[in-house]
mmCIF file of C-alpha atoms in Angstrom:
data_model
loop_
_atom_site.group_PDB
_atom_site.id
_atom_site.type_symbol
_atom_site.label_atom_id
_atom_site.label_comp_id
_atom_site.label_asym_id
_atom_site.label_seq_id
_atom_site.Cartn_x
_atom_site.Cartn_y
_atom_site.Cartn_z
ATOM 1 C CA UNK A 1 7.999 -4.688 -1.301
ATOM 2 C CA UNK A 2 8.123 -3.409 2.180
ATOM 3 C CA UNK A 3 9.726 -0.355 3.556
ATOM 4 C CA UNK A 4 12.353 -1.325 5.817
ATOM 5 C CA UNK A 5 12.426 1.982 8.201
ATOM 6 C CA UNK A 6 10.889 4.303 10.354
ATOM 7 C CA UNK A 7 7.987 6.618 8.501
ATOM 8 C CA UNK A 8 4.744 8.746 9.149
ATOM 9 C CA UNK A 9 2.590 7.006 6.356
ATOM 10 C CA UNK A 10 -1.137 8.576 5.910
ATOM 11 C CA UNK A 11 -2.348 6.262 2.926
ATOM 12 C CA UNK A 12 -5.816 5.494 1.261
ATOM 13 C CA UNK A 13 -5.677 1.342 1.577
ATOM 14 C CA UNK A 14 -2.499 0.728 1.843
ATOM 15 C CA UNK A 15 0.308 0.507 4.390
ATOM 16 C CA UNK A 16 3.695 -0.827 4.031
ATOM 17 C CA UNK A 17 5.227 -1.762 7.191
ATOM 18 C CA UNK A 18 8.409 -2.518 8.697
ATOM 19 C CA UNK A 19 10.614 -5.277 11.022
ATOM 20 C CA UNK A 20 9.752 -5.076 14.446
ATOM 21 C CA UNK A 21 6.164 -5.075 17.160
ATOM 22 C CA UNK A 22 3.391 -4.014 15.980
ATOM 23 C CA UNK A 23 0.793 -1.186 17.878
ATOM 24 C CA UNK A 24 -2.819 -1.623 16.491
ATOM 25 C CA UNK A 25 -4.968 1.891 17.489
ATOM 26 C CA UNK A 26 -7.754 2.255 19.637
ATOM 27 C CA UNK A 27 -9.404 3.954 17.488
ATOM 28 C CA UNK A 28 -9.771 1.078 14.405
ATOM 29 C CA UNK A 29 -12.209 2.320 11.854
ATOM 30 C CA UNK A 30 -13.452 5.556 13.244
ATOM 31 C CA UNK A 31 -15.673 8.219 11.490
ATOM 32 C CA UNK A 32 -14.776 11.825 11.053
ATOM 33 C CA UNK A 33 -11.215 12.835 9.785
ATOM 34 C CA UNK A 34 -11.362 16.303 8.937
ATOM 35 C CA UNK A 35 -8.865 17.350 11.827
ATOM 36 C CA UNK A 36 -6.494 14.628 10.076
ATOM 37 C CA UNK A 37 -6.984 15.734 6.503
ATOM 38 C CA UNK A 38 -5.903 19.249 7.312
ATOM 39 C CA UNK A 39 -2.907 18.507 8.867
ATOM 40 C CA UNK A 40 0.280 20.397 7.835
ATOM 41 C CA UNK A 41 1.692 18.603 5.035
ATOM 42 C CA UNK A 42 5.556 17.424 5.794
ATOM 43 C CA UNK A 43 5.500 15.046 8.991
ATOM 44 C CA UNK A 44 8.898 15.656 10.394
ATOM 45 C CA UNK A 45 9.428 12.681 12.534
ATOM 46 C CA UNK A 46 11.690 12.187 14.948
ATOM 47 C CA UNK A 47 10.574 8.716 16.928
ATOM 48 C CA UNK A 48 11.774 5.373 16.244
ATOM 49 C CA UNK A 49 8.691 4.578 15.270
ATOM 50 C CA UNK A 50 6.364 4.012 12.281
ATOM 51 C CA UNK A 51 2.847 5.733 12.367
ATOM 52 C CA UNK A 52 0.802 4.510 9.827
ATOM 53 C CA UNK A 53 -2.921 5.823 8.689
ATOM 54 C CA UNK A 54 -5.133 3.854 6.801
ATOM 55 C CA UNK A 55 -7.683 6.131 4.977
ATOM 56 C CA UNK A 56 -10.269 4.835 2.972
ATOM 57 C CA UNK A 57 -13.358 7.037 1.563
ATOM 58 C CA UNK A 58 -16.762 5.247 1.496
ATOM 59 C CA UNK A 59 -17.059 5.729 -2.578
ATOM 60 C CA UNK A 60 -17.444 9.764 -1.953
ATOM 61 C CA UNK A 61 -20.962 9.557 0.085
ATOM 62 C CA UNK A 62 -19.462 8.695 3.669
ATOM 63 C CA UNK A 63 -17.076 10.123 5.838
ATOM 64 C CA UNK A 64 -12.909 8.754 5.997
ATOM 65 C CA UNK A 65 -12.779 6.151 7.264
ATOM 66 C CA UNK A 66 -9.471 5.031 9.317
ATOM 67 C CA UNK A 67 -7.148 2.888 11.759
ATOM 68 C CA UNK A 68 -3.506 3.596 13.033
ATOM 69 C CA UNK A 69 -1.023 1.138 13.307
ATOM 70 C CA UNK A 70 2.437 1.521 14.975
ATOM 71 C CA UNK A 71 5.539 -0.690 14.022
ATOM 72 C CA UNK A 72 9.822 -0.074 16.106
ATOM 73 C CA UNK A 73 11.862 0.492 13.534
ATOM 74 C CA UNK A 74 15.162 1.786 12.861
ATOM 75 C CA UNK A 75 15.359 5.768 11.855
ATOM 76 C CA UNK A 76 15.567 7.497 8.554
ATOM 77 C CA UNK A 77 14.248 10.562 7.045
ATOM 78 C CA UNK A 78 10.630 10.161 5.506
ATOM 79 C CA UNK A 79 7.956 12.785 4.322
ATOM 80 C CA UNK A 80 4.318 11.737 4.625
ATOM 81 C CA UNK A 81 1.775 13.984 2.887
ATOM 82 C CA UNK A 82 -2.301 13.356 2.719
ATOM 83 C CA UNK A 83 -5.136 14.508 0.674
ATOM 84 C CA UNK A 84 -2.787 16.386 -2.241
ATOM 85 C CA UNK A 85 -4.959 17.198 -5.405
ATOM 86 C CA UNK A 86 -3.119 16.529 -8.753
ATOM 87 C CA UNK A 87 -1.171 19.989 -8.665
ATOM 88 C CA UNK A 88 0.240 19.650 -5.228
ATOM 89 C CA UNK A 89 1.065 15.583 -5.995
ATOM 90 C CA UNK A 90 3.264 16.487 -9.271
ATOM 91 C CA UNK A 91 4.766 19.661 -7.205
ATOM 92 C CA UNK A 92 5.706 17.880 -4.265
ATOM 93 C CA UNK A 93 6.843 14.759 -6.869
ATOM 94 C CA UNK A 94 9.695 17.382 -8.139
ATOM 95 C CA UNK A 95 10.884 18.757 -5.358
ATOM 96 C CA UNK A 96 11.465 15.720 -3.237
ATOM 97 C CA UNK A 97 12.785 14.146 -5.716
ATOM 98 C CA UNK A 98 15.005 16.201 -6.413
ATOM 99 C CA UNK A 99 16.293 16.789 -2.983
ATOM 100 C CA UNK A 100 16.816 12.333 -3.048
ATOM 101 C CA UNK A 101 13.720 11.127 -1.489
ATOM 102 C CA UNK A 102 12.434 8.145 -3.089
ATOM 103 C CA UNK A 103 8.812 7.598 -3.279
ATOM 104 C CA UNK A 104 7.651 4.602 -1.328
ATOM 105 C CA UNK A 105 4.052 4.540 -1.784
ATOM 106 C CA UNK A 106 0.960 6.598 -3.153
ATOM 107 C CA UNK A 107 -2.865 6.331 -3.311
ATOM 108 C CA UNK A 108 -5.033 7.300 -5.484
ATOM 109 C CA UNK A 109 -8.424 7.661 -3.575
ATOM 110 C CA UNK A 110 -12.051 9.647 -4.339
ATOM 111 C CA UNK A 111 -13.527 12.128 -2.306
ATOM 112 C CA UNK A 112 -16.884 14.673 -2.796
ATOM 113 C CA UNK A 113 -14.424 17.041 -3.713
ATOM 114 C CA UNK A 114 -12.621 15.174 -6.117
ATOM 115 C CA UNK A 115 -9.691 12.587 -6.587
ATOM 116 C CA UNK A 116 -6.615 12.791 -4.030
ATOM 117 C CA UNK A 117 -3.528 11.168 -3.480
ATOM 118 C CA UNK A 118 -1.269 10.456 -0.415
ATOM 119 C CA UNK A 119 2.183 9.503 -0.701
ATOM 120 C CA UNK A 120 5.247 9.036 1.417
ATOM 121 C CA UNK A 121 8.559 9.383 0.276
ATOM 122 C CA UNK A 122 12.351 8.237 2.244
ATOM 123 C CA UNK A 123 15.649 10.018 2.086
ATOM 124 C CA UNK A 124 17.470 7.042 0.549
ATOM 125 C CA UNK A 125 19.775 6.029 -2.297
ATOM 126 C CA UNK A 126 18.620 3.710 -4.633
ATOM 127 C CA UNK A 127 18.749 2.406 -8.578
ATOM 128 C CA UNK A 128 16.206 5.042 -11.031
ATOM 129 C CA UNK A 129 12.372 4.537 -10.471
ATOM 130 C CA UNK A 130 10.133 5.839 -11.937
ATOM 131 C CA UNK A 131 5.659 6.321 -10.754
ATOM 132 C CA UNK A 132 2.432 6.767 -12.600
ATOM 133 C CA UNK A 133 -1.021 7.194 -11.103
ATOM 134 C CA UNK A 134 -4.584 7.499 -11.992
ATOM 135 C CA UNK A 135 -3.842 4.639 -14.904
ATOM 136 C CA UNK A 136 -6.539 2.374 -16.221
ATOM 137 C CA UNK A 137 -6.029 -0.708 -16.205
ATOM 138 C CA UNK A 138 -5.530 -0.647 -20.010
ATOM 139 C CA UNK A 139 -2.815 2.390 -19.270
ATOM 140 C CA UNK A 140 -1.364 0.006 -16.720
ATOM 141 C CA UNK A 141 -0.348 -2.665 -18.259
ATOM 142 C CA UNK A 142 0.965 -0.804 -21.287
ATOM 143 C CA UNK A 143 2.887 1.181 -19.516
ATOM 144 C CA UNK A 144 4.503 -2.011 -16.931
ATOM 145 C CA UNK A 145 5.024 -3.147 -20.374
ATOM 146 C CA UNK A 146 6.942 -0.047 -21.706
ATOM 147 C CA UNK A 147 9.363 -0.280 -18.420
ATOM 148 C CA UNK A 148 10.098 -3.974 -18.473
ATOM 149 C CA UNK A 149 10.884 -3.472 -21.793
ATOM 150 C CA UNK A 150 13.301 -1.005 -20.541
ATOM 151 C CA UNK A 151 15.038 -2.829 -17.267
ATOM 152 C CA UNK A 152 12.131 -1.724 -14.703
ATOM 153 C CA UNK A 153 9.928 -4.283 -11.906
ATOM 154 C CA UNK A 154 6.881 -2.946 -10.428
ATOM 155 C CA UNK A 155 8.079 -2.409 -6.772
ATOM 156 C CA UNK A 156 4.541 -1.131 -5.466
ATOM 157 C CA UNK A 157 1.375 -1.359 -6.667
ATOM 158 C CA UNK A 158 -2.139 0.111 -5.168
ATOM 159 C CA UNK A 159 -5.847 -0.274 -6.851
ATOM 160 C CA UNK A 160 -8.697 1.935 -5.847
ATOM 161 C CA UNK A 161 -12.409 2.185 -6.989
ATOM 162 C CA UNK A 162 -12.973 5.692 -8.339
ATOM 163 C CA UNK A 163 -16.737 7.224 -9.492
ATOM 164 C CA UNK A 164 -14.884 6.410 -13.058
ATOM 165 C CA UNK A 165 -13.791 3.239 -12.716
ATOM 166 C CA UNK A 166 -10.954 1.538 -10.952
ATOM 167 C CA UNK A 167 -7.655 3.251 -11.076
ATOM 168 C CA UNK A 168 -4.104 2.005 -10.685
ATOM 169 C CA UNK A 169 -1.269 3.613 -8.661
ATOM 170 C CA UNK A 170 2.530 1.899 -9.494
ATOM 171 C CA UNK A 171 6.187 2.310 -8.729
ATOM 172 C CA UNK A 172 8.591 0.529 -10.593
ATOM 173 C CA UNK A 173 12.079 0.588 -10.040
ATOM 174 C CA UNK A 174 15.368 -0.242 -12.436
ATOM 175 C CA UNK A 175 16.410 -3.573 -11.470
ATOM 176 C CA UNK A 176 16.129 -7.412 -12.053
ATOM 177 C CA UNK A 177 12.414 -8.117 -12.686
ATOM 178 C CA UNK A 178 12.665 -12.013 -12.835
ATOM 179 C CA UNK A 179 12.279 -12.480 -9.315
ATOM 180 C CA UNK A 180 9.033 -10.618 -9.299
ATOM 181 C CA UNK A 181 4.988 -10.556 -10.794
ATOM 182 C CA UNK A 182 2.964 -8.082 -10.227
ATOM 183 C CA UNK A 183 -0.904 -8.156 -10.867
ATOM 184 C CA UNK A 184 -4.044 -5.722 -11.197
ATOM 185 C CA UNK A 185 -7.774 -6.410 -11.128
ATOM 186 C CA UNK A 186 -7.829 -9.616 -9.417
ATOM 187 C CA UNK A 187 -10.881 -11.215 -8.013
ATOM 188 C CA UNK A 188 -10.699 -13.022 -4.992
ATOM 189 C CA UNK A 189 -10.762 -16.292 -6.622
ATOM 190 C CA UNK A 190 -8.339 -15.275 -9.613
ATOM 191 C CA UNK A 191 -6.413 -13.900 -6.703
ATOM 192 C CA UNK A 192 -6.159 -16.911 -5.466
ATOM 193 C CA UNK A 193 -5.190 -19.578 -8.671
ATOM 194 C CA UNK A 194 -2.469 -16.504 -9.160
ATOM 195 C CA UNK A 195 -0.901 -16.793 -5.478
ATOM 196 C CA UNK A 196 -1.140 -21.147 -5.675
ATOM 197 C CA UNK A 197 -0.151 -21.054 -9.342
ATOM 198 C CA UNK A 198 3.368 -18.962 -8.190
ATOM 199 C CA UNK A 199 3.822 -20.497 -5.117
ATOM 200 C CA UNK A 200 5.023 -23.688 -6.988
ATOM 201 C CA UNK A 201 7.377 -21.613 -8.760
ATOM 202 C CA UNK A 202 8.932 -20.231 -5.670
ATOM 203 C CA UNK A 203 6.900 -16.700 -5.753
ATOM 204 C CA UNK A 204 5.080 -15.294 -2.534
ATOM 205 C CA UNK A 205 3.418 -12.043 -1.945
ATOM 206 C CA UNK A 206 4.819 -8.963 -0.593
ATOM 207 C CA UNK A 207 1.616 -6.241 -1.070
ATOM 208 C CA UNK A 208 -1.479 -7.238 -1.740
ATOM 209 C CA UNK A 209 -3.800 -3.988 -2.332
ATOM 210 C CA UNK A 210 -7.782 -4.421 -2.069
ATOM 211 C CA UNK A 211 -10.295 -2.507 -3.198
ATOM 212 C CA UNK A 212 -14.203 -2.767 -4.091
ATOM 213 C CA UNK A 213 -15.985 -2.124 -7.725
ATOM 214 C CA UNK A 214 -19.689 -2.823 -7.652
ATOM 215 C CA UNK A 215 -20.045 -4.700 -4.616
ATOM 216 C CA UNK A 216 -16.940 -7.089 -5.603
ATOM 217 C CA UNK A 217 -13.670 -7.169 -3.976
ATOM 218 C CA UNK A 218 -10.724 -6.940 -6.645
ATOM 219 C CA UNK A 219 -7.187 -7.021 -5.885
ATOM 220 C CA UNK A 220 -3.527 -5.597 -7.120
ATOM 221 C CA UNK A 221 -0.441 -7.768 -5.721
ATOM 222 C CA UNK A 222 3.156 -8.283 -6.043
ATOM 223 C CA UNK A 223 4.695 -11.366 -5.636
ATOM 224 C CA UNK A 224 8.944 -11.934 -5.080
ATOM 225 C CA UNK A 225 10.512 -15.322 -5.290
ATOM 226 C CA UNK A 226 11.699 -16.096 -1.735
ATOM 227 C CA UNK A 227 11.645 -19.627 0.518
ATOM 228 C CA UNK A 228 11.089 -17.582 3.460
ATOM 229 C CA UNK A 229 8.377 -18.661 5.537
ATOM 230 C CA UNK A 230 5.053 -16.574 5.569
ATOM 231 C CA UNK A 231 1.692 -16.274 5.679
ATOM 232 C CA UNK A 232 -0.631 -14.020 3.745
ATOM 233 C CA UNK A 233 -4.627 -13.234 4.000
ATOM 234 C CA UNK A 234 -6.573 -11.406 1.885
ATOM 235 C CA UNK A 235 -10.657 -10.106 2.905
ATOM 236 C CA UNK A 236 -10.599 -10.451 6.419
ATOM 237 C CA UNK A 237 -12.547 -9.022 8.814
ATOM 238 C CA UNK A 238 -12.291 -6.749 11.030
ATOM 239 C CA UNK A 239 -12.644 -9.369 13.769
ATOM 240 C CA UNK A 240 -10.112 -11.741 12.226
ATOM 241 C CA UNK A 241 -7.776 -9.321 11.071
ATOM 242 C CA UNK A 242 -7.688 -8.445 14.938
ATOM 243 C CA UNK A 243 -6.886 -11.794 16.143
ATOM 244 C CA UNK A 244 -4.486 -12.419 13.424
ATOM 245 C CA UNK A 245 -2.604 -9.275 14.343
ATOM 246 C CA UNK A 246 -2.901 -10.469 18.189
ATOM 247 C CA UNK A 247 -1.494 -14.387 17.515
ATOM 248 C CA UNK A 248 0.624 -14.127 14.904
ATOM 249 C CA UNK A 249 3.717 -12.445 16.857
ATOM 250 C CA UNK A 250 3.077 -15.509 19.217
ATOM 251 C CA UNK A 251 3.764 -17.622 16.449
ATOM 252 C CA UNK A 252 6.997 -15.753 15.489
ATOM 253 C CA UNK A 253 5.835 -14.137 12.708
ATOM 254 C CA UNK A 254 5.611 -10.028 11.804
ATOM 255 C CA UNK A 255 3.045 -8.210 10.201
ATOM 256 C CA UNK A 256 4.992 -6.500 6.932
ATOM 257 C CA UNK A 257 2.539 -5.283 4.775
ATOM 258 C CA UNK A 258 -1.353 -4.586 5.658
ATOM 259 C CA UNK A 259 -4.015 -2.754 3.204
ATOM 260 C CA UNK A 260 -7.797 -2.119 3.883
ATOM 261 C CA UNK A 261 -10.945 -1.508 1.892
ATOM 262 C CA UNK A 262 -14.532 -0.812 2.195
ATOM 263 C CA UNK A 263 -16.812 -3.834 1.151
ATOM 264 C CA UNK A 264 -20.502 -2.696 1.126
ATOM 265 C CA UNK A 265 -19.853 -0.518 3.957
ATOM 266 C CA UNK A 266 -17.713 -2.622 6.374
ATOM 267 C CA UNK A 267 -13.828 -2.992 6.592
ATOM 268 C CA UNK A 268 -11.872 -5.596 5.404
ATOM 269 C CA UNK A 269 -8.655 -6.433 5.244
ATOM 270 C CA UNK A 270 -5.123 -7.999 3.334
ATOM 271 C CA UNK A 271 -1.766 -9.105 5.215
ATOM 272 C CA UNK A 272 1.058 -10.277 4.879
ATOM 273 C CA UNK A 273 3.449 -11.590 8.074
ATOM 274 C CA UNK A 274 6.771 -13.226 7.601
ATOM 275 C CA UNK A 275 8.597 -15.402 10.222
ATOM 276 C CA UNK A 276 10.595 -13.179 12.707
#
């Protein structure tokens, strides 16, 4: 799933991004995010624009981690929090939704003072959904289980390495699930027989949501049945994300959904670009 309009998103490894160019920041990967972390919660944006902040802890010993990415897009109303504890998550949870935002995407991600969550919700109608967070994986699949059971897809998912163990992040939505699979705790290569085994049924991925347990690179993806052309890359580098994000609009194609992790200190990265 990608969101489709304009949105201040500050998310640990994950971004979802929108139709349109693409701005990647000067800053890529910089140290030292306090002055971002203690930023006034509601971002009330106004600019046709989509500001995204990819924030990614270096398991709890290292300073944030981060890099900004811009996308044009058309306008809607969005609230963007970062760094909520578990309180201020469920509070804010209520209230929005209450007032008809939809949440579009949360992180789970661990810090030296604890686990935190950021989250961005849109002002926009929609059929019921419903999110969980901090899940096992065991908790996970039970309860995508429990909602498909009960008429809901998985229409984001995000996996982070916690100092207990990885923990899942979903939001599933009421609808049709047969055009969609959605997977946790996928190593590269599983990763990989997954994406080749449903692209001959018609299935290619939408999010694809890294993230590193002992060393290892494991991944969380959803996958929609489409023909549309695309092209999707998981564990890049820095260097190749780079020049991926500089050719690929040459080629016609637009970046629609990017996440980052740390891999033994360095930054890699997942995409996803589909033809203009």
């Amino acid at each position: 799933m990608t969101i489709s309009r304009r949105a201040a998103v500050r998310l640990g490894s994950v971004l979802a991004a929108t139709a349109g160019s693409a701005e990647l920041g000067a800053g890529a990967w910089a140290r030292g995010v306090d002055a971002v972390l203690n930023r006034p919660g509601v971002v009330p944006e106004t600019a046709q624009r989509l500001q995204a902040l990819l924030i990614h802890p270096d398991e709890a010993t290292d300073g944030l981690r981060y890099a900004t990415i811009s996308l044009r897009s058309n306008d809607t109303a969005w609230a963007a929090y970062d760094s909520l504890d578990d309180d201020a998550y469920r509070g804010l949870a209520g209230k929005l939704s209450a007032r008809g935002y939809r949440l579009r995407r949360l992180s789970t991600f661990q810090t030296k003072g604890g686990l935190r969550h950021s989250a961005v919700w849109q002002l926009a109608s929609g059929p019921h959904w419903e999110a969980r967070h901090t899940m096992t994986l065991a908790q996970f699949e039970k309860t995508s289980g429990d909602f498909a059971s009960r008429g809901y897809r998985i229409a984001h998912i995000d996996g982070t390495a916690t100092l207990s163990g990885p923990r899942y992040a979903a939001v599933w939505e009421r609808g049709e699930a047969g055009g969609w699979q959605s997977f946790a705790a996928l190593t590269g290569p599983e990763y990989m027989d997954k994406r080749a085994a449903l692209a001959a049924l018609g299935f290619q991925p939408r999010h694809i949501s890294g993230y590193s347990d002992g060393g290892r690179s494991y991944f969380a993806a959803t996958f929609e049945k489409s023909s549309a052309p695309y092209e999707a890359h998981h564990q890049m580098t820095d260097a190749l994300f780079r020049e991926k994000y500089r050719t690929k609009p040459e080629d016609g194609y637009r970046l629609t959904d990017v996440s980052a992790h740390l891999l033994n200190g360095n930054p890699v990265y997942s995409g996803v670009w589909e033809k203009a």
